[in-house]
Amino acid sequence: MATRYTGLIDRYKNRLPVSDDTRVISIGEGNTPLIQLQNIPKIIGKEVDIYVKYEGLNPTGSFKDRGMTMAVTKAVEEGSQAIICASTGNTSASAAAYAVRAGIKAFVLIPEGKIALGKLAQTLMYGAEIIEINGNFDDGMSIVKEIADHAPVTIVNSINPFRIEGQKTAAFEIVDELGDAPDFHCLPVGNAGNITAYWKGYTEYATDQGALTAVATKRPVMCGYQAAGAAPFISGKMVDNPETIATAIRIGRPQSWDFAWAAQKESGGWFDCFADEKILEAHKMLSRYEGIFCEPASATSLAGALKDIASGKIPEGSKIVCTLTGNGLKDPDTAISQCKDAHPVTIDATLDAVKKAILDKM
Ligand code: F0G
């Protein structure tokens, strides 16, 4: 029997709002690696079993593709000819790609000058209609929420419930692979759609909602981490001028505010926030110690896990999953600025010169 992987809607159609007649818009998203960290636990000297869900290996390089396959599939099913989103970069890249696949138009509102280079490059290549605004993500989001009353476009931000449906499959994949839910799930929080989606996925798997039988005996404690300059879940109120080097989560007015608080409360979890330097430290650790290159915002999950492991809030013996939401190639500028300690050498193209260069470094 052929086993070609054809995307997460095909894989989890029993638990998603599609029928046999639905035309599925897929680029093969999902099925991302769950990688066990080998070196970092040794370095921190703790008996913990940490996995990273490497969402940077989705077709457009971020977890957004999980939600976008669902949102665009349903938009097309409902006869929509155009989609729109506000974005810090990843949602726009994903919306642009899935619109191409569907043969419809994508409009994306992005904050001028605050989109990582790789995300901009992708969105341009996919041919989306890019609208740069003199404002931040939250400004774009408030316009997008009103635009549907004025123009025939479907919103594909995570306020679209089909986005959450698609994204919940990441929790399914984790449970399917580990055989049960982990003890703790750590993830970066921006607009708060993803923490909402994971909690929904874990809950469905643990409570036998949907067509299949319950596969998880428990749900994890949910730990949501933010950048200190964009941390409304820490201050308990919306933030007007969010700022962080992790531009993906440069958000002050999360749309899934209530859902995220529910996930935290129901799971017995918590929110915390980190200075940009701490986020970048975790970003570099993943590359230098594990060979895993994610984007800065993604590393917030590991920064949080490491702090809470060190303090004992996450006890030894725990099984922990950290979501790495996007690929490191998304933000080459921040990556290069992180590597001031690297000293590439330029030498003559001769065997002797190369031999000397190697021996000098051994
Ligand atoms: N990590 C990355 C790489 C992101 O791009 C985002 C959100 C998040 C984490 C936070 O996820 O919003 O569900 O809490 N990016 C959105 C965008 C806002 O427009 O690409 P969240």
Tab-separated table of C-alpha atoms in Angstrom, residues 14 54 67 69 77 93 107 109 114 125 150 168 178 196 198 203 205 252 260 288 290 311-312 319 321 331 347 358:
chain	number	residue	atom	x	y	z
A	14	ASN	CA	-11.774	12.369	11.262
A	54	TYR	CA	10.512	21.572	14.901
A	67	GLY	CA	-3.743	26.488	10.349
A	69	THR	CA	-4.234	24.566	5.070
A	77	GLU	CA	-15.158	25.623	0.019
A	93	ALA	CA	4.154	33.996	4.009
A	107	PHE	CA	-3.637	40.487	0.752
A	109	LEU	CA	-0.834	43.776	6.042
A	114	LYS	CA	9.627	45.026	11.114
A	125	MET	CA	8.073	35.337	-4.286
A	150	HIS	CA	-16.142	46.461	3.453
A	168	LYS	CA	-4.381	21.596	17.019
A	178	LEU	CA	5.198	9.835	22.483
A	196	THR	CA	-5.179	27.919	22.217
A	198	TYR	CA	-2.439	23.047	21.361
A	203	THR	CA	-7.998	18.196	25.288
A	205	TYR	CA	-7.160	13.584	22.528
A	252	GLY	CA	0.722	43.779	22.493
A	260	ALA	CA	-4.967	31.514	26.387
A	288	ARG	CA	25.511	25.430	18.819
A	290	GLU	CA	21.929	20.579	19.080
A	311	SER	CA	14.244	26.636	39.496
A	312	GLY	CA	12.595	23.232	39.907
A	319	LYS	CA	8.940	14.935	29.853
A	321	VAL	CA	7.991	19.451	24.668
A	331	ASP	CA	15.690	35.781	10.048
A	347	ILE	CA	42.948	32.246	2.103
A	358	ILE	CA	42.632	23.489	9.358
